[in-house]
Coordinates of C-alpha atoms and ligand atoms in Angstrom, one line a residue:
X1 CA -9.5 -7.4 25.6
X2 CA -11.1 -10.8 24.6
X3 CA -11.9 -11.4 20.9
X4 CA -13.9 -14.3 19.5
X5 CA -12.4 -15.0 16.1
X6 CA -14.0 -16.7 13.1
X7 CA -12.3 -18.1 10.0
X8 CA -14.1 -19.9 7.1
X9 CA -12.3 -18.8 3.9
X10 CA -11.6 -22.2 2.5
X11 CA -12.0 -25.8 3.8
X12 CA -11.4 -25.3 7.5
X13 CA -14.0 -23.9 9.8
X14 CA -12.1 -22.3 12.7
X15 CA -12.9 -20.4 15.9
X16 CA -10.7 -19.0 18.6
X17 CA -10.6 -16.7 21.6
X18 CA -7.6 -14.5 21.8
X19 CA -6.7 -12.1 24.6
X20 CA -4.9 -8.8 23.9
X21 CA -3.8 -9.9 20.5
X22 CA -1.1 -12.3 21.6
X23 CA -2.5 -14.8 24.1
X24 CA -4.5 -17.7 22.5
X25 CA -7.1 -18.9 25.0
X26 CA -8.6 -21.4 22.6
X27 CA -8.1 -22.5 19.0
X28 CA -10.7 -24.9 17.4
X29 CA -10.5 -26.2 13.9
X30 CA -13.0 -28.5 12.0
X31 CA -11.2 -29.6 8.9
X32 CA -13.2 -30.7 5.8
X33 CA -10.2 -32.4 4.2
X34 CA -11.8 -35.9 4.2
X35 CA -14.8 -34.5 2.4
X36 CA -12.8 -32.9 -0.4
X37 CA -10.1 -35.6 -0.8
X38 CA -12.3 -37.8 -3.0
X39 CA -12.5 -34.9 -5.5
X40 CA -8.8 -34.1 -5.3
X41 CA -9.5 -30.5 -4.4
X42 CA -11.8 -28.2 -2.5
X43 CA -15.4 -28.2 -3.9
X44 CA -16.7 -24.7 -3.0
X45 CA -20.4 -25.6 -2.6
X46 CA -19.5 -28.5 -0.2
X47 CA -17.2 -26.2 1.7
X48 CA -19.9 -23.6 2.3
X49 CA -22.5 -26.2 3.4
X50 CA -20.1 -27.8 5.9
X51 CA -19.2 -24.4 7.4
X52 CA -22.9 -23.8 8.0
X53 CA -23.3 -27.1 9.8
X54 CA -20.4 -26.7 12.2
X55 CA -19.8 -22.9 12.8
X56 CA -22.3 -22.4 15.6
X57 CA -21.1 -25.4 17.7
X58 CA -17.5 -24.6 17.0
X59 CA -17.9 -21.0 18.3
X60 CA -19.5 -22.4 21.5
X61 CA -16.5 -24.8 21.8
X62 CA -14.0 -22.0 21.5
X63 CA -15.7 -20.2 24.4
X64 CA -15.9 -23.4 26.5
X65 CA -12.2 -24.3 25.8
X66 CA -11.2 -20.7 26.7
X67 CA -13.5 -20.8 29.8
X68 CA -14.9 -17.5 28.7
X69 CA -18.6 -16.5 28.9
X70 CA -20.2 -14.7 26.0
X71 CA -20.7 -11.7 28.3
X72 CA -16.9 -11.4 28.8
X73 CA -16.2 -10.9 25.1
X74 CA -15.2 -7.5 23.9
X75 CA -15.4 -8.0 20.1
X76 CA -15.8 -10.4 17.2
X77 CA -13.2 -10.7 14.5
X78 CA -13.9 -12.4 11.2
X79 CA -12.1 -13.2 8.0
X80 CA -14.0 -11.2 5.3
X81 CA -11.6 -11.5 2.4
X82 CA -10.0 -13.1 0.3
X83 CA -11.3 -16.7 -0.1
X84 CA -14.1 -18.8 -1.6
X85 CA -16.9 -16.3 -1.6
X86 CA -19.6 -18.7 -0.4
X87 CA -17.4 -20.0 2.4
X88 CA -16.3 -16.5 3.5
X89 CA -19.9 -15.4 3.6
X90 CA -20.8 -18.1 6.1
X91 CA -18.3 -16.8 8.6
X92 CA -19.2 -13.1 7.9
X93 CA -22.9 -13.7 8.4
X94 CA -22.4 -15.8 11.5
X95 CA -20.1 -13.1 13.0
X96 CA -22.6 -10.3 12.1
X97 CA -25.4 -12.2 13.8
X98 CA -23.4 -12.9 16.9
X99 CA -22.1 -9.4 17.1
X100 CA -25.6 -8.0 16.8
X101 CA -27.1 -10.5 19.4
X102 CA -24.3 -9.8 21.9
X103 CA -24.1 -6.1 21.1
X104 CA -20.4 -6.3 20.3
X105 CA -18.2 -4.5 17.7
X106 CA -17.3 -6.6 14.6
X107 CA -13.8 -6.4 13.2
X108 CA -13.2 -7.4 9.5
X109 CA -9.9 -9.1 9.0
X110 CA -8.0 -9.8 5.8
X111 CA -7.1 -13.5 5.7
X112 CA -3.5 -13.0 4.6
X113 CA -3.0 -10.3 7.3
X114 CA -4.1 -13.0 9.6
X115 CA -1.5 -15.4 8.3
X116 CA 1.2 -12.7 8.9
X117 CA -0.1 -12.2 12.5
X118 CA 0.4 -15.9 13.2
X119 CA 4.0 -14.9 13.7
X120 CA 3.0 -12.5 16.6
X121 CA 1.6 -15.5 18.5
X122 CA 4.8 -17.6 18.0
X123 CA 7.2 -14.7 18.6
X124 CA 5.9 -12.4 21.4
X125 CA 8.7 -9.9 20.8
X126 CA 8.2 -9.6 17.0
X127 CA 7.0 -6.1 16.0
X128 CA 6.7 -4.5 12.6
X129 CA 8.4 -3.3 10.4
X130 CA 9.5 -6.5 8.6
X131 CA 9.3 -8.2 5.2
X132 CA 7.0 -11.2 5.1
X133 CA 6.8 -14.0 2.5
X134 CA 3.2 -15.1 2.4
X135 CA 2.8 -18.5 0.8
X136 CA -0.4 -20.6 0.9
X137 CA -2.8 -22.4 -1.4
X138 CA -4.3 -19.2 -2.8
X139 CA -1.5 -16.6 -2.2
X140 CA 2.1 -16.0 -3.0
X141 CA 3.2 -12.5 -2.0
X142 CA 6.2 -10.6 -0.6
X143 CA 4.7 -8.0 1.7
X144 CA 6.3 -4.9 3.3
X145 CA 4.7 -5.0 6.8
X146 CA 5.2 -1.3 7.7
X147 CA 3.1 -1.5 10.8
X148 CA 0.5 -3.8 12.3
X149 CA -2.1 -2.4 9.8
X150 CA -0.1 -0.7 7.0
X151 CA 1.1 -3.1 4.4
X152 CA 2.2 -2.9 0.8
X153 CA 2.8 -5.7 -1.8
X154 CA 6.4 -5.7 -3.0
X155 CA 6.1 -8.7 -5.3
X156 CA 3.9 -11.7 -6.0
X157 CA 3.0 -14.5 -8.3
X158 CA 1.7 -13.6 -11.7
X159 CA -0.3 -16.8 -12.0
X160 CA -0.6 -19.8 -9.6
X161 CA 0.1 -19.7 -5.9
X162 CA 3.0 -22.0 -4.8
X163 CA 0.6 -24.1 -2.6
X164 CA -1.7 -24.7 -5.5
X165 CA 1.2 -25.9 -7.6
X166 CA 2.2 -28.4 -4.8
X167 CA -1.4 -29.6 -4.7
X168 CA -1.8 -30.1 -8.5
X169 CA 1.5 -32.0 -8.9
X170 CA 0.7 -34.2 -5.8
X171 CA -2.7 -34.9 -7.2
X172 CA -1.3 -36.2 -10.5
X173 CA 1.2 -38.3 -8.6
X174 CA -1.7 -39.7 -6.5
X175 CA 0.1 -39.0 -3.2
X176 CA -2.6 -37.2 -1.4
X177 CA -4.5 -34.0 -0.8
X178 CA -3.6 -31.4 0.1
X179 CA -0.3 -32.2 -1.6
X180 CA 2.3 -29.9 0.1
X181 CA 2.9 -32.1 3.2
X182 CA 3.2 -35.4 1.4
X183 CA 5.5 -33.8 -1.2
X184 CA 7.6 -32.3 1.6
X185 CA 7.8 -35.7 3.3
X186 CA 8.7 -37.6 0.1
X187 CA 11.4 -35.1 -0.7
X188 CA 13.3 -35.9 2.6
X189 CA 15.0 -38.9 1.0
X190 CA 15.2 -37.6 -2.6
X191 CA 18.0 -36.2 -4.8
X192 CA 17.0 -32.6 -5.6
X193 CA 19.2 -32.5 -8.7
X194 CA 17.7 -35.6 -10.4
X195 CA 15.0 -33.8 -12.4
X196 CA 15.5 -30.5 -14.2
X197 CA 12.6 -28.2 -13.6
X198 CA 12.3 -24.5 -14.6
X199 CA 12.4 -21.4 -12.4
X200 CA 10.6 -18.4 -14.0
X201 CA 11.8 -14.8 -14.0
X202 CA 9.5 -11.9 -14.8
X203 CA 11.5 -9.4 -16.8
X204 CA 11.5 -5.9 -15.2
X205 CA 9.9 -7.1 -12.0
X206 CA 12.6 -8.9 -10.0
X207 CA 10.3 -9.6 -7.0
X208 CA 7.5 -11.1 -9.0
X209 CA 7.2 -14.9 -9.6
X210 CA 5.4 -17.4 -11.8
X211 CA 4.6 -21.0 -10.9
X212 CA 2.5 -22.1 -13.8
X213 CA 5.5 -23.1 -15.9
X214 CA 6.9 -25.2 -13.1
X215 CA 3.5 -26.8 -12.7
X216 CA 3.2 -27.6 -16.4
X217 CA 6.7 -28.8 -16.7
X218 CA 6.2 -31.2 -13.7
X219 CA 2.9 -32.5 -15.1
X220 CA 4.4 -33.0 -18.5
X221 CA 7.4 -34.9 -17.0
X222 CA 5.0 -37.2 -15.1
X223 CA 2.7 -37.8 -18.1
X224 CA 5.6 -38.5 -20.5
X225 CA 7.1 -41.0 -18.1
X226 CA 3.7 -42.7 -17.6
X227 CA 3.0 -42.8 -21.4
X228 CA 6.4 -44.3 -22.1
X229 CA 6.1 -46.7 -19.2
X230 CA 9.3 -45.3 -17.6
X231 CA 9.7 -45.5 -13.9
X232 CA 9.6 -42.2 -11.9
X233 CA 11.6 -41.8 -8.7
X234 CA 9.0 -40.0 -6.6
X235 CA 11.3 -38.9 -3.8
X236 CA 13.7 -37.4 -6.4
X237 CA 10.9 -35.7 -8.2
X238 CA 9.5 -34.3 -4.9
X239 CA 12.9 -33.1 -3.9
X240 CA 13.6 -31.5 -7.3
X241 CA 10.2 -29.8 -7.2
X242 CA 10.7 -28.5 -3.6
X243 CA 14.0 -27.1 -4.6
X244 CA 12.6 -25.3 -7.6
X245 CA 9.8 -23.7 -5.5
X246 CA 12.3 -22.7 -2.8
X247 CA 14.7 -21.3 -5.3
X248 CA 11.9 -19.2 -6.7
X249 CA 10.9 -17.8 -3.3
X250 CA 14.0 -17.4 -1.1
X251 CA 16.3 -15.3 -3.3
X252 CA 13.4 -12.8 -3.9
X253 CA 12.5 -12.4 -0.3
X254 CA 16.2 -11.8 0.5
X255 CA 16.3 -9.0 -2.2
X256 CA 13.1 -7.5 -0.8
X257 CA 14.6 -7.6 2.7
X258 CA 17.8 -5.9 1.5
X259 CA 15.8 -3.2 -0.2
X260 CA 13.8 -2.4 3.0
X261 CA 16.7 -2.8 5.4
X262 CA 14.6 -3.8 8.4
X263 CA 16.8 -6.7 9.2
X264 CA 13.7 -8.9 9.9
X265 CA 12.0 -11.5 7.7
X266 CA 8.9 -13.5 8.6
X267 CA 7.1 -16.2 6.7
X268 CA 3.3 -16.9 6.7
X269 CA 0.7 -19.4 5.3
X270 CA 0.4 -23.1 4.8
X271 CA 3.5 -23.5 2.6
X272 CA 5.5 -21.8 5.4
X273 CA 5.4 -25.4 6.9
X274 CA 7.7 -26.6 4.1
X275 CA 11.0 -27.9 5.5
X276 CA 13.1 -27.1 2.4
X277 CA 11.8 -23.5 2.3
X278 CA 12.4 -23.1 6.1
X279 CA 15.9 -24.5 5.9
X280 CA 16.9 -22.5 2.8
X281 CA 15.6 -19.3 4.4
X282 CA 17.4 -20.0 7.6
X283 CA 20.7 -20.5 5.7
X284 CA 20.1 -17.4 3.6
X285 CA 19.2 -15.3 6.7
X286 CA 22.3 -16.5 8.6
X287 CA 24.5 -15.6 5.6
X288 CA 23.0 -12.2 5.2
X289 CA 22.5 -11.2 8.9
X290 CA 18.7 -11.1 8.7
X291 CA 16.6 -12.2 11.7
X292 CA 14.1 -14.9 10.6
X293 CA 10.7 -15.5 12.2
X294 CA 8.8 -18.7 11.4
X295 CA 5.3 -19.4 12.7
X296 CA 4.8 -22.6 14.8
X297 CA 3.6 -25.4 12.4
X298 CA 0.1 -25.4 14.0
X299 CA -0.3 -21.7 13.1
X300 CA 1.0 -22.0 9.4
X301 CA -2.3 -23.4 8.0
X302 CA -5.7 -21.7 8.3
X303 CA -6.8 -21.1 11.9
X304 CA -8.8 -18.5 13.8
X305 CA -6.2 -17.6 16.4
X306 CA -4.3 -15.6 13.8
X307 CA -7.6 -13.8 12.9
X308 CA -8.1 -12.9 16.5
X309 CA -4.5 -11.7 16.8
X310 CA -4.7 -9.4 13.7
X311 CA -8.3 -8.4 14.7
X312 CA -6.9 -6.9 17.9
X313 CA -4.5 -4.7 16.0
X314 CA -7.1 -3.7 13.5
X315 CA -9.4 -2.8 16.4
X316 CA -6.7 -0.6 17.9
X317 CA -6.3 1.1 14.5
X318 CA -10.1 1.8 14.6
X319 CA -11.3 -0.7 12.0
X320 CA -15.0 -1.7 12.5
X321 CA -17.6 -3.5 10.4
X322 CA -21.3 -3.1 10.7
X323 CA -24.5 -4.9 9.6
X324 CA -23.7 -4.2 5.9
X325 CA -20.3 -5.8 6.1
X326 CA -19.8 -7.9 2.9
X327 CA -17.4 -10.7 2.0
X328 CA -14.9 -10.5 -0.9
X329 CA -13.3 -13.2 -3.0
X330 CA -10.3 -10.9 -3.7
X331 CA -9.0 -7.9 -1.9
X332 CA -5.6 -6.1 -1.8
X333 CA -3.8 -6.7 1.5
X334 CA -2.9 -3.0 1.5
X335 CA -6.6 -2.1 1.8
X336 CA -6.9 -4.4 4.9
Ligands
KG4_401 O1 -2.7 -21.4 4.5 P1 -3.4 -22.6 4.0 O2 -3.8 -23.6 5.1 O3 -4.7 -22.3 3.2 C1 -4.8 -21.1 2.4 O4 -5.0 -20.0 3.0 O5 -4.5 -21.3 1.2 O6 -2.4 -23.3 3.0 C2 -2.7 -24.5 2.4 C3 -1.6 -24.8 1.4 C4 -1.9 -26.1 0.6 O7 -1.6 -25.8 -0.8 C5 -1.0 -27.1 1.1 O8 -0.6 -28.1 0.2 C6 0.2 -26.3 1.6 O9 -0.4 -25.1 2.1 N1 1.1 -26.9 2.5 C7 2.4 -27.2 2.2 C8 2.9 -27.9 3.4 N2 1.9 -28.0 4.3 C9 0.8 -27.4 3.7 N3 3.1 -26.9 1.1 C10 4.4 -27.3 1.1 N4 5.0 -28.0 2.2 C11 4.3 -28.3 3.3 N5 4.9 -28.9 4.3

């Protein structure tokens, strides 16, 4: 079964053709990062307009790269939630028009479910159930992946997502946007015990997290040093920050995995590319006898291959959209 997949939930327009859920025939991404860099963050209106400009051509390119004709497609999968509402709407409307013109079924896909499915592409033998840590610019969740389409949130951030926190701190340091990758690179040579940064605990909810305090503490530390004219060691700060994020995430996902007893942990989303988090998880999983599944770096960030992959399993479970399919800025992953 060949699925044309569309993703436009944030600042990447992406299209792909995926066969039978696990074989990526093409994977095209038009990033808008250059456009948003000057503002230090994604400007929603610009994101929507850029999606409109490129989405048609990028869908054609996905078919060309895959060497698949329109008539050979079996369905169209599209991210319909969550995301920047104007941006998601562009993908949903394009997918609805294409599905109508080609007389194909349309499959609505939850963006974070797509991130989880990126693991199926990298690991052909991975099957649910497993526990998944989903960490991106907009999401930080620990999810019980009971089956390909049945999921339940076990814990999550009460405020900022971990990726958002990386981006804000990096912006104030002036080291680039999006900030996760440059922070990760800077941290490689840093001393992670140089700066003391907080780790939050949510009383009575051991799997929940909070990153706003870490963000504020980091920004205060930077501003204080700047105001006093004191030098800041950027690699040490980045390493201390990476460690604080990792120590907020890793122990909680290990507790969640113990509670479920599946013996399998996966990681998903842009922040899953972080080398400190990957290494800490690897060490924890080795110590506790859990099998760890990490997506290939190219499938950590937003892409449409993951949407095509999850779309296949949603299709098998009977999920279909129609001409009245809407986009949603927020939607529980459990609802799909
Ligand atoms: O999954 P993604 O591409 O978009 C969302 O769905 O949000 O994630 C983007 C986030 C950004 O916050 C970016 O800074 C972060 O992923 N990121 C990283 C790394 N690479 C990307 N965060 C930490 N370390 C990295 N190496």
